[in-house]
Tab-separated table of C-alpha atoms in Angstrom:
chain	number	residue	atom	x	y	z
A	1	UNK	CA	7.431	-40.123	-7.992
A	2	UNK	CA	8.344	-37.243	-5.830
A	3	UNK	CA	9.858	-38.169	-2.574
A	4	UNK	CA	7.403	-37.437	0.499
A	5	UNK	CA	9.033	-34.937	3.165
A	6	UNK	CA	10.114	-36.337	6.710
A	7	UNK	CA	12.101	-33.520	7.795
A	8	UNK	CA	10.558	-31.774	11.144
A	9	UNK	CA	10.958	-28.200	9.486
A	10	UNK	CA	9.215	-29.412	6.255
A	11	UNK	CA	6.071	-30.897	8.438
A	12	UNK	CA	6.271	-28.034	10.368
A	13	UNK	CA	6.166	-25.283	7.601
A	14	UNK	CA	3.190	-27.075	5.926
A	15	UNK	CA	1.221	-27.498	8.906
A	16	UNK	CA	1.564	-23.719	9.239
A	17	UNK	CA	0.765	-23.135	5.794
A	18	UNK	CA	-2.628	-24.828	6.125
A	19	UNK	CA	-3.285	-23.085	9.869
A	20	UNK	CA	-2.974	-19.894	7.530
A	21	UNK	CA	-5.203	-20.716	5.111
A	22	UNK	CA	-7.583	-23.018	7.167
A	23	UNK	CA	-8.437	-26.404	6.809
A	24	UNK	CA	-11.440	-25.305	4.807
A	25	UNK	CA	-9.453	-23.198	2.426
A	26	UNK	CA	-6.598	-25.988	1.576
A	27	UNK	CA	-9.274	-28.695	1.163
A	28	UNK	CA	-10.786	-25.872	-1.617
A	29	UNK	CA	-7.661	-25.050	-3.272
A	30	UNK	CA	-6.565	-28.691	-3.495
A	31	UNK	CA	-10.446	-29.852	-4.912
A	32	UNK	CA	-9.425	-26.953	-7.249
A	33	UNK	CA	-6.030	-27.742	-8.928
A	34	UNK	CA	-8.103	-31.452	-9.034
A	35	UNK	CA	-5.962	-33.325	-6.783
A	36	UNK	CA	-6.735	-37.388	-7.063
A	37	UNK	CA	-8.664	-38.280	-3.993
A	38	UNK	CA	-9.655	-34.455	-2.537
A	39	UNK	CA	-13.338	-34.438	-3.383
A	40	UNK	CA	-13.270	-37.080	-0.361
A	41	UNK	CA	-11.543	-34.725	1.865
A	42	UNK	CA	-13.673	-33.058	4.460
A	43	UNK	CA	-12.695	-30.743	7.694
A	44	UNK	CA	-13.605	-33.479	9.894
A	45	UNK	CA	-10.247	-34.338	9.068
A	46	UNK	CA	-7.692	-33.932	11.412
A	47	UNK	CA	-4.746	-31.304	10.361
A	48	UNK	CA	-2.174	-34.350	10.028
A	49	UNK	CA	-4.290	-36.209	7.970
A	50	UNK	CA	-4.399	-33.679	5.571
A	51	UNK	CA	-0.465	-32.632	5.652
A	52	UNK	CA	-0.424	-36.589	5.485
A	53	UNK	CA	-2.492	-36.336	2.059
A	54	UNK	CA	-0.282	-33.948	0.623
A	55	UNK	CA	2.602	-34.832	1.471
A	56	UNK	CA	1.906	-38.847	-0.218
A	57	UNK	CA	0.506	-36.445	-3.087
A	58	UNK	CA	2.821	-37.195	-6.448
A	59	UNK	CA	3.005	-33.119	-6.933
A	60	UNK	CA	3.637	-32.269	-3.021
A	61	UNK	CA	6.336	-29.988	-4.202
A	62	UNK	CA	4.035	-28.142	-6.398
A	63	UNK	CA	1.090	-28.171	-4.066
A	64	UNK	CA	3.164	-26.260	-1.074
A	65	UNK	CA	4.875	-23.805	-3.483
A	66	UNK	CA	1.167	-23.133	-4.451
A	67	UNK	CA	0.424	-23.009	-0.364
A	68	UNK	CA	3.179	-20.544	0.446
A	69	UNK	CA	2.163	-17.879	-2.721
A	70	UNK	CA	-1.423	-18.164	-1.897
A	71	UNK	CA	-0.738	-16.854	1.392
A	72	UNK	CA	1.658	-14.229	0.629
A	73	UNK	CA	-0.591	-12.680	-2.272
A	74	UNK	CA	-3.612	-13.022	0.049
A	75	UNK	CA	-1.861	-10.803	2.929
A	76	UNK	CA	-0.342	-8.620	0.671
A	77	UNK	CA	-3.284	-7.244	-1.606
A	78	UNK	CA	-6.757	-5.494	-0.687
A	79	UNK	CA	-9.346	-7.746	-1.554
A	80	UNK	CA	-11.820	-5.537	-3.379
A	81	UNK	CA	-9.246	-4.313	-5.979
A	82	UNK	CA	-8.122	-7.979	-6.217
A	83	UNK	CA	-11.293	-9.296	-7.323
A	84	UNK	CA	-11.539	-6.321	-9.605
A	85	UNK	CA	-8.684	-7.031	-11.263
A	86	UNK	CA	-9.564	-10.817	-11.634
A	87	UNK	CA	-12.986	-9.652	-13.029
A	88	UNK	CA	-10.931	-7.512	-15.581
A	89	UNK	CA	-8.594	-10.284	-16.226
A	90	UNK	CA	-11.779	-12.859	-17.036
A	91	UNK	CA	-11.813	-15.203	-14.383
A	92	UNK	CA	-15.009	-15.427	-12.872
A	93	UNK	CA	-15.132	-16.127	-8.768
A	94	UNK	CA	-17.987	-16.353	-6.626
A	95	UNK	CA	-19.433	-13.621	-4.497
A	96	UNK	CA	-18.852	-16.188	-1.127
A	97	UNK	CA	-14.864	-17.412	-2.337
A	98	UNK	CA	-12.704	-15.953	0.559
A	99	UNK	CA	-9.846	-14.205	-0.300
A	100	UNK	CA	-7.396	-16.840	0.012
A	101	UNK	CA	-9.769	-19.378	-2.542
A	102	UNK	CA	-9.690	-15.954	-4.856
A	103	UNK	CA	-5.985	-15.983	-5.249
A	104	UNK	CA	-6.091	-20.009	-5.365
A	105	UNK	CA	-8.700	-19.942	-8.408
A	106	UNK	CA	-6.177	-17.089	-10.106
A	107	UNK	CA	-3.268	-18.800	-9.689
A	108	UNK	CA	-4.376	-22.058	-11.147
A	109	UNK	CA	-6.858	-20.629	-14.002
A	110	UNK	CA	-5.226	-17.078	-14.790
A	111	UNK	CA	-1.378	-17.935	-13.472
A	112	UNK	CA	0.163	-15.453	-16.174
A	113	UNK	CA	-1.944	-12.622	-14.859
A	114	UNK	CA	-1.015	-13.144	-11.377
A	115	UNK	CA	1.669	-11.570	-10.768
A	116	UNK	CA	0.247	-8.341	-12.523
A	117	UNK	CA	-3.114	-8.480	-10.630
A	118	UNK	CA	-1.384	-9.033	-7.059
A	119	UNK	CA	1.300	-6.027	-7.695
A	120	UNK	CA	-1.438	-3.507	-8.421
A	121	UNK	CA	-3.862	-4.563	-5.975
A	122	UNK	CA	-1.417	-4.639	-3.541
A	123	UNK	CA	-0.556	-0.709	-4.248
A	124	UNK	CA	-4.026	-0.435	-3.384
A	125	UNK	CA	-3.678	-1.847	0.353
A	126	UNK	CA	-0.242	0.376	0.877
A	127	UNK	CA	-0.104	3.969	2.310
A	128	UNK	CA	2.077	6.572	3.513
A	129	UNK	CA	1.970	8.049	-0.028
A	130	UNK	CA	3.171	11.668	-0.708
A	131	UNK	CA	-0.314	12.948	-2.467
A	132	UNK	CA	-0.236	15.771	-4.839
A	133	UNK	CA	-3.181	17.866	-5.739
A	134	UNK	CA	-3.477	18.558	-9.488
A	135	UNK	CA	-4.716	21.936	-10.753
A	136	UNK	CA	-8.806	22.678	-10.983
A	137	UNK	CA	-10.172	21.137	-14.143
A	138	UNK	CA	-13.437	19.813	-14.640
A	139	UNK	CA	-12.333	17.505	-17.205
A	140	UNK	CA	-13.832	13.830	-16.654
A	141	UNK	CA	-11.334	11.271	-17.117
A	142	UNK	CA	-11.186	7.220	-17.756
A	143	UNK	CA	-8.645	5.302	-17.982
A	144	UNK	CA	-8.198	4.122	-21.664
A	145	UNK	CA	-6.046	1.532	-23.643
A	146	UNK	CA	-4.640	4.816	-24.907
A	147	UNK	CA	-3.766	6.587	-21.835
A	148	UNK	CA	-1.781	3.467	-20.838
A	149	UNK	CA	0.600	3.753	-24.311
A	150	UNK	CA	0.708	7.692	-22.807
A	151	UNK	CA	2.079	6.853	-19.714
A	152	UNK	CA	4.778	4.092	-21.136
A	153	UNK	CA	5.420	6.211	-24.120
A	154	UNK	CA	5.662	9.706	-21.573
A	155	UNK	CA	7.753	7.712	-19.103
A	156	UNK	CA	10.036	6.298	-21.970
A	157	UNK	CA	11.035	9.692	-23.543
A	158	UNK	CA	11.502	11.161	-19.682
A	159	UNK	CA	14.206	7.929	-19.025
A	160	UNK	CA	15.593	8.368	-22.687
A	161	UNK	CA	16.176	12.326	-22.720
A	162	UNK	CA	18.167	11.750	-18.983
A	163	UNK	CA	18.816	7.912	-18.448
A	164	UNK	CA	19.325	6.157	-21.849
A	165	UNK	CA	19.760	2.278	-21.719
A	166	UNK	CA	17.992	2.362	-17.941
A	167	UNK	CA	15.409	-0.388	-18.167
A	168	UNK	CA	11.826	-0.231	-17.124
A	169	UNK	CA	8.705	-2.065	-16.329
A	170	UNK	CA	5.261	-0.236	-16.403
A	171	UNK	CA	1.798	-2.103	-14.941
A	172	UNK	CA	-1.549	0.321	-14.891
A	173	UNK	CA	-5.547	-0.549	-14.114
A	174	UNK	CA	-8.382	1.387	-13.436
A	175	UNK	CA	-10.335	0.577	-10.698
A	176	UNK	CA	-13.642	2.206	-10.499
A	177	UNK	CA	-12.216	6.184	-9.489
A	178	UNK	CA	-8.720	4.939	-9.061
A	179	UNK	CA	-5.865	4.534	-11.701
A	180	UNK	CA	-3.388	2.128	-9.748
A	181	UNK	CA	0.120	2.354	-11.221
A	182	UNK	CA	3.131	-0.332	-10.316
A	183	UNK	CA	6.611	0.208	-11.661
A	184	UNK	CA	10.029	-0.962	-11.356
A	185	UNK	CA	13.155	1.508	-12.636
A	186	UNK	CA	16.603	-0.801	-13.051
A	187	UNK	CA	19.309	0.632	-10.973
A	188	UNK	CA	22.831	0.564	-11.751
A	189	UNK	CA	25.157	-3.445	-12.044
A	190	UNK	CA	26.278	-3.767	-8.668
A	191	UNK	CA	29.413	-6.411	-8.182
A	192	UNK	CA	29.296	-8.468	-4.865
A	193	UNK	CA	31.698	-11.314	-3.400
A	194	UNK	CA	29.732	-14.708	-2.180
A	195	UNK	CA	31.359	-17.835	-1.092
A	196	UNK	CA	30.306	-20.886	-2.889
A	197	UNK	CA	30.909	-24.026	-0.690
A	198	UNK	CA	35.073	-23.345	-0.372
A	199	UNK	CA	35.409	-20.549	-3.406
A	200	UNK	CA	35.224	-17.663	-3.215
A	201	UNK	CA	32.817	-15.902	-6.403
A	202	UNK	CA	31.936	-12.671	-8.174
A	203	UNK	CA	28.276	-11.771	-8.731
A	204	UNK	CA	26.862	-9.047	-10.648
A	205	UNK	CA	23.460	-8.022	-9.987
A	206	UNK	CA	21.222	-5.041	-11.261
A	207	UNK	CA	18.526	-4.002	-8.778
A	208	UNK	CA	15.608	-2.331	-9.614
A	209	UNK	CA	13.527	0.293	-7.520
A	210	UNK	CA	9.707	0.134	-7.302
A	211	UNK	CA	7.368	3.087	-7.772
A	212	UNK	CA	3.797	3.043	-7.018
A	213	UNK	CA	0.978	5.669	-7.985
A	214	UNK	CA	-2.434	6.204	-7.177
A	215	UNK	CA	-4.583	8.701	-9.294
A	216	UNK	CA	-7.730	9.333	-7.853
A	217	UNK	CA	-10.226	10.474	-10.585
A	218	UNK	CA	-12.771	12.208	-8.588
A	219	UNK	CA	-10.913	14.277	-6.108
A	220	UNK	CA	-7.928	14.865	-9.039
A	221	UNK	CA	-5.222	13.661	-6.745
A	222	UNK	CA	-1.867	11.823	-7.335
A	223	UNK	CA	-0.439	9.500	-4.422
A	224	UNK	CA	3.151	8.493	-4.616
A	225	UNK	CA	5.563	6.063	-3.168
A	226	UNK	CA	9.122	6.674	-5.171
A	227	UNK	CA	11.622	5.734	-2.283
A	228	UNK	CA	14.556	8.195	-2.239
A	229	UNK	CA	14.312	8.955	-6.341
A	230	UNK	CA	13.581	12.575	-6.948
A	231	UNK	CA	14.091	11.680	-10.829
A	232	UNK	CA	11.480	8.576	-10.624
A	233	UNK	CA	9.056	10.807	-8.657
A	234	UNK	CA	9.607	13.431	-11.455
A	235	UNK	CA	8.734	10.994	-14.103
A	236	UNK	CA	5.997	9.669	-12.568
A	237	UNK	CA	3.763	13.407	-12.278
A	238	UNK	CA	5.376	14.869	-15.620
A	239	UNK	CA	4.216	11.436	-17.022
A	240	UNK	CA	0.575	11.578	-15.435
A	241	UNK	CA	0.724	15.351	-16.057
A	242	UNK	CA	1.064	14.768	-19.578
A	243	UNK	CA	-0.953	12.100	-20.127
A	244	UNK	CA	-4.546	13.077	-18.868
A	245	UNK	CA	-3.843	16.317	-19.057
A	246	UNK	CA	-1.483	17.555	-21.791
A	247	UNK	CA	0.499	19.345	-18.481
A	248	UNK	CA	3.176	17.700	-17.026
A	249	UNK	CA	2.989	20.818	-14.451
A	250	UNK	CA	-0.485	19.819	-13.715
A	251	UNK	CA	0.710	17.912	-10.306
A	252	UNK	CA	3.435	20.551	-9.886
A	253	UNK	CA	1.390	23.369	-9.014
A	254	UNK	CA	2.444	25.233	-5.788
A	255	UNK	CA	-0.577	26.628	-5.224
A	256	UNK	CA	-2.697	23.254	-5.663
A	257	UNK	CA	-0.179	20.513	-5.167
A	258	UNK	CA	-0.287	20.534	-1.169
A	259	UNK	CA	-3.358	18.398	0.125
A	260	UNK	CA	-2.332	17.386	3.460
A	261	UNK	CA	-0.353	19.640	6.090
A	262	UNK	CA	0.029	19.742	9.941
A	263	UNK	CA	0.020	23.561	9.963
A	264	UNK	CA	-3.299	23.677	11.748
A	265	UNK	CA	-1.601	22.282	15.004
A	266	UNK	CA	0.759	25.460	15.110
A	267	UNK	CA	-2.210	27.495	15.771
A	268	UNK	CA	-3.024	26.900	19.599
A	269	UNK	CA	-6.278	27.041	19.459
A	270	UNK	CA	-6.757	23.570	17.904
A	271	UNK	CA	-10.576	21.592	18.056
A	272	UNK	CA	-10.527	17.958	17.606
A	273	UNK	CA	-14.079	18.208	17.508
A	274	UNK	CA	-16.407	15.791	16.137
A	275	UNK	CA	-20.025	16.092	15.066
A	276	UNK	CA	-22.728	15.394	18.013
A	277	UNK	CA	-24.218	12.843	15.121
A	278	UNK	CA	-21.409	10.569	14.321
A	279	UNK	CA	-21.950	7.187	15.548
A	280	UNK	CA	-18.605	5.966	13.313
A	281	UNK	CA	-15.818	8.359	15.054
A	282	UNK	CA	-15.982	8.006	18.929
A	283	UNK	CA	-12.687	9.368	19.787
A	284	UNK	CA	-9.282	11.124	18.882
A	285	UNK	CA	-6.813	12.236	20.166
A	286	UNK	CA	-3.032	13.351	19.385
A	287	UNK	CA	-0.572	10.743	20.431
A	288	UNK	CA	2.729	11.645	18.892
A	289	UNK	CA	4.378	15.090	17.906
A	290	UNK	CA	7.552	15.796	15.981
A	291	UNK	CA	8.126	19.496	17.025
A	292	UNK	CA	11.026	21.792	15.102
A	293	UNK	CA	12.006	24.609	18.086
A	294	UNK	CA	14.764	27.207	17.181
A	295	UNK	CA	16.737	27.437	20.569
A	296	UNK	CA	19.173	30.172	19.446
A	297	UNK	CA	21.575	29.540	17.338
A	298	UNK	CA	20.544	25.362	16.660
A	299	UNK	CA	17.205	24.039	15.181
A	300	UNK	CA	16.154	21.310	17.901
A	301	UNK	CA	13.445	18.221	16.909
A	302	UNK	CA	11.609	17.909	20.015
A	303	UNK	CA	9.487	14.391	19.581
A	304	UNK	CA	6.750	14.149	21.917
A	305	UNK	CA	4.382	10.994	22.833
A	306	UNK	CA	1.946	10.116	24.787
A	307	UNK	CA	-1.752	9.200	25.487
A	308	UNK	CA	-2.794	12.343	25.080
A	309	UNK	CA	0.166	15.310	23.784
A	310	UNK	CA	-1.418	18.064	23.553
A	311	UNK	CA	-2.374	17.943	27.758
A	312	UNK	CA	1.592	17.378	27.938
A	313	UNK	CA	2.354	20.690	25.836
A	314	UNK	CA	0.331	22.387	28.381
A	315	UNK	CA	2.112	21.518	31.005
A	316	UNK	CA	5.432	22.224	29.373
A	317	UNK	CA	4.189	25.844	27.814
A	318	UNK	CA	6.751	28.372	29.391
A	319	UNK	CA	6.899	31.973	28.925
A	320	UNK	CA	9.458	32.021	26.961
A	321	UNK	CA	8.198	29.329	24.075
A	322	UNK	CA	4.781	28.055	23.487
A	323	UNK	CA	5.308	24.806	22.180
A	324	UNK	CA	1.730	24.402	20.834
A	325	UNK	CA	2.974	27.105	17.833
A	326	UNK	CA	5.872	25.793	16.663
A	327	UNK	CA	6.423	24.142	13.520
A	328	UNK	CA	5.251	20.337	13.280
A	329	UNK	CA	7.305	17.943	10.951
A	330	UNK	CA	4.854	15.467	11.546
A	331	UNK	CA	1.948	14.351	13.799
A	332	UNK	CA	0.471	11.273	14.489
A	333	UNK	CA	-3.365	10.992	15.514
A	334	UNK	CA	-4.794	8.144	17.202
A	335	UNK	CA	-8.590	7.340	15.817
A	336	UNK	CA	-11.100	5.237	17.590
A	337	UNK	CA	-13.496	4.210	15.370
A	338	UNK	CA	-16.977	2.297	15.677
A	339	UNK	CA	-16.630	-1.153	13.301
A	340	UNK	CA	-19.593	-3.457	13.612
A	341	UNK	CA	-19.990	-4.111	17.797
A	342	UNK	CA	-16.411	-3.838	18.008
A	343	UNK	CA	-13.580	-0.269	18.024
A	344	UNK	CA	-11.029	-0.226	15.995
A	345	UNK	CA	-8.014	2.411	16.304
A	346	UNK	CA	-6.495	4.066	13.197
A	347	UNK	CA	-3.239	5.664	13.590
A	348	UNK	CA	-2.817	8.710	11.167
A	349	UNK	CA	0.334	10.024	10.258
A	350	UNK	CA	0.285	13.564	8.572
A	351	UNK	CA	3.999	14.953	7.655
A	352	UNK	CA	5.031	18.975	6.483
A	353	UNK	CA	7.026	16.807	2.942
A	354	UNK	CA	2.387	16.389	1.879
A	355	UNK	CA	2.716	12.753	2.933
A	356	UNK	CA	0.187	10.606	4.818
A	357	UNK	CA	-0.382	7.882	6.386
A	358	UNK	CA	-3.445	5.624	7.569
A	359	UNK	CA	-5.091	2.389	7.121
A	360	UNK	CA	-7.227	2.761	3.789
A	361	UNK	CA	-10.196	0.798	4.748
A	362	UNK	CA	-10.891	3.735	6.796
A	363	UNK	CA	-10.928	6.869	4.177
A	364	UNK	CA	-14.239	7.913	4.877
A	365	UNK	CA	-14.488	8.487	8.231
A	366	UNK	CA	-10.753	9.550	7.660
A	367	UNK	CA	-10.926	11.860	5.012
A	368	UNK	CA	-13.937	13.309	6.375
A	369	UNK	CA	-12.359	14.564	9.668
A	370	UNK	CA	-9.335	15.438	8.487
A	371	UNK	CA	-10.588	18.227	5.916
A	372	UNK	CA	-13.319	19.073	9.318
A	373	UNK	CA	-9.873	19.540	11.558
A	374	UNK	CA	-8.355	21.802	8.708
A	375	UNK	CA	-5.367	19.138	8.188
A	376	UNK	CA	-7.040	18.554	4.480
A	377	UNK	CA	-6.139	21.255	2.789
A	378	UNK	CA	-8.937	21.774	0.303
A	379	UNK	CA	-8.254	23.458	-3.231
């Protein structure tokens, strides 16, 4: 038998592990993984008596290492493409399972597909992607067990011809319009010093960097997230290029590639307007400006915030320079938007390098306005 905990920061941890997930939830996972004695547990039950349960449980140790990844899957994924990918995977869940009883049910009936289903429906809930528009086709496209030996095989002869011996892990899914890729590229040994008790030790370790695409069917549009790799980001459209395609130029095209830009707020004459019939949209407004000025001789950044900028450009237009026309390196729009009985504001990033940034639940009303405003640049 396991030893129960009696350390303060133990107690403690688990307590907050089932605050997180609820009493409800816990009770559900535990009734799940068929813990003796927890089809008698109700939420009547006060929180100790539960961390009491579990902690005189034989498998404690397992039960809070399950505890701890439910929650960090569950915040870390969007739920939709989550029970997508479960669906795909063959583990059946019921429409009412929350989230958190979702990732509990994977874990203990599909555990070796868990780590595969939470990385690419976690690419899913990320943004501030770099988005490429690919060249006009009217090809119609699905993701097939043969595109996915494409993209490994593409990506594999890319990393051979430049990188041989660099190491590589590939994950793809479609979900309904959306391919979802998740990669990781090994990076080079690194050598560190730790201290081991009194000793002092050499480590080798060999990193890896993560890549994440999104290819959006419909609207024939690649997202990436590379970090600083121009080589990875490479790969990944000469790879997708290639694949769907038979271009690896096909999200390289200068005339096509640029979807997003903040060009339209050099104009002056910018109109935030929005229809008289929107009831989702009920205000906007710009609440942060990164503005490149040439003051002679130097190139200045001139970052501007506020509640509202562009009423603070006015008041700082001068004869000499209108700030409202100079060139933006990025701008930042604050959306209040209509959810239920409640508003919600969306913060928008739009930057001149094609990237964006905004909460994904809100594409609609997002994407919508944004190609309105002129900031979607449309084929």
């Amino acid at each position: 038998m396991e030893p129960a905990l009696h350390l303060t920061n133990d107690t403690e941890h688990v307590k907050s592990l089932i605050r997180s997930l609820t009493k409800e939830e816990t009770i559900s996972y535990l009734k799940v993984r068929g813990i003796d004695g927890a089809e008698d547990l109700t939420t009547k039950l006060s929180l100790d008596d539960i961390l009491e349960f579990i902690l005189s449980d034989d498998s404690h140790s397992q039960i809070i290492n399950d505890l701890q990844r439910i929650r960090e899957v569950a915040q870390e994924v969007e739920e939709e493409t989550f029970r997508e990918l479960c669906k795909i995977y063959g583990l059946t869940l019921n429409f009412q399972d929350s989230l958190k009883l979702c990732v509990a049910k994977c874990l203990i009936e599909k555990e070796e597909f868990l780590a595969k289903i939470h990385s690419l429906s976690a690419v899913k809930k990320q943004n501030d992607f770099e988005m490429l528009g690919g060249k006009p086709t009217e090809q119609k496209i699905n993701l097939t067990a043969a595109h996915k030996l494409s993209i490994v095989k593409s990506l594999k002869q890319l990393i051979e011809e430049e990188e041989p011996g660099r190491n590589y892990n590939v994950q793809l899914e479609q979900i309904e319009h959306e391919v979802l890729l998740n990669a990781y590229f090994e990076d080079r040994t690194k050598t560190f010093n730790t201290i081991n008790g009194k000793k002092i030790e050499t480590v080798k370790i060999t990193p890896a960097s993560k890549a994440q695409a999104k290819y959006n069917l419909k609207e024939n549009r690649l997202s990436l997230k590379y970090g600083t790799s121009k080589k990875i980001r490479r790969y990944l459209i000469e790879s997708f290029g290639e694949t769907f395609f038979n271009d690896n130029n096909h999200f390289d095209d200068p005339e096509h590639k640029v979807v997003y830009s903040p060009k339209v707020f050099e104009s002056g004459t910018l109109n935030l307007s929005i229809d008289e019939d929107e009831d989702e949209l009920l205000d906007v407004k710009i609440i942060e400006e990164s503005i490149k000025i040439q003051l002679e001789e130097q190139e200045v950044n001139l970052i501007i915030k506020g509640n509202d900028t562009e009423s603070v450009l006015e008041k700082l237009i001068r004869k000499e320079i209108d700030l409202r026309t100079q060139s933006r390196l990025y701008v930042i729009l604050a959306l209040t938007v209509k959810v239920g009985e409640k508003e919600r504001k969306v913060r928008i990033k739009v930057s001149d390098n094609n990237k964006i940034s905004y909460d994904p639940r809100f594409s609609e009303v997002v994407s919508k306005y944004l190609r309105k405003w002129g900031v979607e640049v449309v084929g």
